[in-house]
Amino acid sequence: DIDGTHNSFEKTSLKTVRITDGSSKRKSYWTTETETAKTESDAKITLGLAPGELAIVNPNKKTAVGNEVGYRLIPAIPAHPLLVEDDYPQIRGAFTNYNVWVTPYNRTEKWAGGLFVDHSRGEDTLAVWTKK
């Protein structure tokens, strides 16, 4: 929890905007577009090369300068599985389909690959929990 329990997951994309009307000597500028996840499925992220930021914030709490209280996630080098999604080992390891998963706390949802990943059939994994 970040300064309370009403937290949101935000994905901010950096966008380049070309200036075409001659109003500036500059040719372009950049701006941001922020999306707030409404469901757990919205918060599944596959990292790529596009510039952007991921953050978990509490929209009800503000810092001294007026920003939302939160944490920015800084990922390392992304990796992606080589198996197809309906291959049996990948069904059990479906937690590798996305680089970032965001879920509310649930005591029974502890192991991303199921309680015993080598015995799992994929019914008790992170991929199933986020279909809610």
Short mmCIF file of C-alpha atoms in Angstrom, two decimals:
data_model
loop_
_atom_site.label_atom_id
_atom_site.label_comp_id
_atom_site.label_asym_id
_atom_site.label_seq_id
_atom_site.Cartn_x
_atom_site.Cartn_y
_atom_site.Cartn_z
CA ASP A 1 0.00 0.00 0.00
CA ILE A 2 1.23 3.48 -0.85
CA ASP A 3 0.01 5.95 1.75
CA GLY A 4 -3.31 4.09 1.93
CA THR A 5 -5.05 1.27 0.08
CA HIS A 6 -6.55 3.16 -2.89
CA ASN A 7 -3.67 2.75 -5.31
CA SER A 8 -3.56 2.89 -9.11
CA PHE A 9 -1.17 1.55 -11.73
CA GLU A 10 -0.21 4.08 -14.40
CA LYS A 11 1.61 3.65 -17.69
CA THR A 12 2.95 6.88 -19.14
CA SER A 13 4.05 6.95 -22.78
CA LEU A 14 6.32 9.62 -24.19
CA LYS A 15 5.10 10.89 -27.55
CA THR A 16 6.86 12.99 -30.16
CA VAL A 17 4.72 15.71 -31.73
CA ARG A 18 5.82 17.32 -35.00
CA ILE A 19 5.18 21.05 -35.40
CA THR A 20 3.82 21.64 -38.90
CA ASP A 21 2.19 25.06 -38.72
CA GLY A 22 5.43 27.10 -38.61
CA SER A 23 4.58 28.57 -35.19
CA SER A 24 8.02 27.69 -33.84
CA LYS A 25 11.57 27.34 -35.08
CA ARG A 26 11.56 23.95 -33.41
CA LYS A 27 10.45 20.98 -35.52
CA SER A 28 9.03 18.90 -32.69
CA TYR A 29 8.40 18.56 -28.97
CA TRP A 30 7.50 15.70 -26.68
CA THR A 31 4.51 15.20 -24.45
CA THR A 32 3.14 12.45 -22.22
CA GLU A 33 0.01 10.31 -22.33
CA THR A 34 -0.90 8.51 -19.11
CA GLU A 35 -3.22 5.50 -18.92
CA THR A 36 -4.55 4.25 -15.58
CA ALA A 37 -5.26 0.52 -15.44
CA LYS A 38 -8.90 -0.24 -14.64
CA THR A 39 -8.46 -4.02 -14.29
CA GLU A 40 -5.64 -6.44 -13.56
CA SER A 41 -5.60 -7.37 -17.25
CA ASP A 42 -4.98 -3.72 -18.15
CA ALA A 43 -1.88 -3.79 -15.95
CA LYS A 44 -0.13 -6.63 -17.78
CA ILE A 45 2.83 -5.07 -19.54
CA THR A 46 5.24 -6.39 -22.13
CA LEU A 47 8.26 -4.12 -22.06
CA GLY A 48 9.75 -2.92 -25.31
CA LEU A 49 11.92 -0.15 -26.66
CA ALA A 50 9.26 2.58 -26.62
CA PRO A 51 10.03 5.31 -24.07
CA GLY A 52 7.76 5.47 -21.07
CA GLU A 53 7.31 5.06 -17.34
CA LEU A 54 5.41 2.70 -15.06
CA ALA A 55 4.22 3.84 -11.63
CA ILE A 56 2.04 2.79 -8.73
CA VAL A 57 0.42 5.88 -7.22
CA ASN A 58 -2.16 6.91 -4.67
CA PRO A 59 -4.30 9.49 -6.52
CA ASN A 60 -5.85 10.59 -3.21
CA LYS A 61 -2.53 11.73 -1.70
CA LYS A 62 -0.37 14.55 -3.05
CA THR A 63 3.23 15.60 -2.47
CA ALA A 64 4.19 19.13 -1.43
CA VAL A 65 4.40 20.15 -5.11
CA GLY A 66 1.06 18.55 -6.03
CA ASN A 67 2.17 15.26 -7.59
CA GLU A 68 0.56 11.94 -6.67
CA VAL A 69 2.42 9.96 -4.01
CA GLY A 70 3.85 6.81 -5.53
CA TYR A 71 6.71 4.70 -6.78
CA ARG A 72 8.17 4.61 -10.26
CA LEU A 73 9.12 1.14 -11.53
CA ILE A 74 12.45 1.01 -13.32
CA PRO A 75 12.75 -2.30 -15.20
CA ALA A 76 15.95 -4.02 -16.23
CA ILE A 77 16.50 -5.65 -19.61
CA PRO A 78 13.21 -7.28 -20.73
CA ALA A 79 12.99 -10.94 -21.69
CA HIS A 80 10.21 -12.87 -23.40
CA PRO A 81 9.44 -16.62 -23.54
CA LEU A 82 10.27 -18.58 -26.68
CA LEU A 83 7.46 -21.13 -26.31
CA VAL A 84 3.97 -20.58 -27.74
CA GLU A 85 1.29 -19.74 -25.16
CA ASP A 86 -0.66 -23.02 -25.51
CA ASP A 87 2.42 -25.26 -25.06
CA TYR A 88 2.09 -27.21 -21.80
CA PRO A 89 5.27 -25.88 -20.11
CA GLN A 90 4.27 -22.32 -21.08
CA ILE A 91 0.76 -22.78 -19.65
CA ARG A 92 2.40 -23.58 -16.31
CA GLY A 93 4.91 -20.76 -16.77
CA ALA A 94 2.41 -18.22 -18.14
CA PHE A 95 3.70 -15.67 -15.62
CA THR A 96 6.55 -15.12 -18.11
CA ASN A 97 4.13 -13.90 -20.83
CA TYR A 98 4.38 -10.32 -19.51
CA ASN A 99 7.22 -8.48 -17.83
CA VAL A 100 4.99 -6.63 -15.35
CA TRP A 101 1.86 -7.92 -13.58
CA VAL A 102 -0.05 -5.82 -11.03
CA THR A 103 -2.54 -7.48 -8.67
CA PRO A 104 -4.19 -6.56 -5.38
CA TYR A 105 -2.92 -8.49 -2.37
CA ASN A 106 -4.54 -11.88 -1.89
CA ARG A 107 -3.05 -14.23 0.69
CA THR A 108 -3.88 -17.32 -1.41
CA GLU A 109 -2.19 -15.98 -4.56
CA LYS A 110 1.41 -16.37 -3.47
CA TRP A 111 3.27 -18.30 -6.18
CA ALA A 112 3.13 -16.99 -9.77
CA GLY A 113 3.46 -20.49 -11.24
CA GLY A 114 1.11 -22.20 -8.80
CA LEU A 115 1.77 -23.83 -5.46
CA PHE A 116 3.86 -26.58 -7.11
CA VAL A 117 4.88 -25.27 -10.53
CA ASP A 118 6.13 -28.66 -11.73
CA HIS A 119 2.73 -30.24 -10.89
CA SER A 120 0.56 -27.32 -11.98
CA ARG A 121 -1.80 -27.58 -14.93
CA GLY A 122 -1.99 -23.80 -15.08
CA GLU A 123 -5.23 -23.46 -13.10
CA ASP A 124 -3.65 -21.79 -10.05
CA THR A 125 -1.28 -19.30 -11.66
CA LEU A 126 -0.92 -15.57 -12.03
CA ALA A 127 -2.34 -15.77 -15.56
CA VAL A 128 -5.61 -17.20 -14.19
CA TRP A 129 -5.88 -14.79 -11.23
CA THR A 130 -5.63 -11.74 -13.50
CA LYS A 131 -8.59 -12.81 -15.67
CA LYS A 132 -10.95 -11.50 -12.98
#
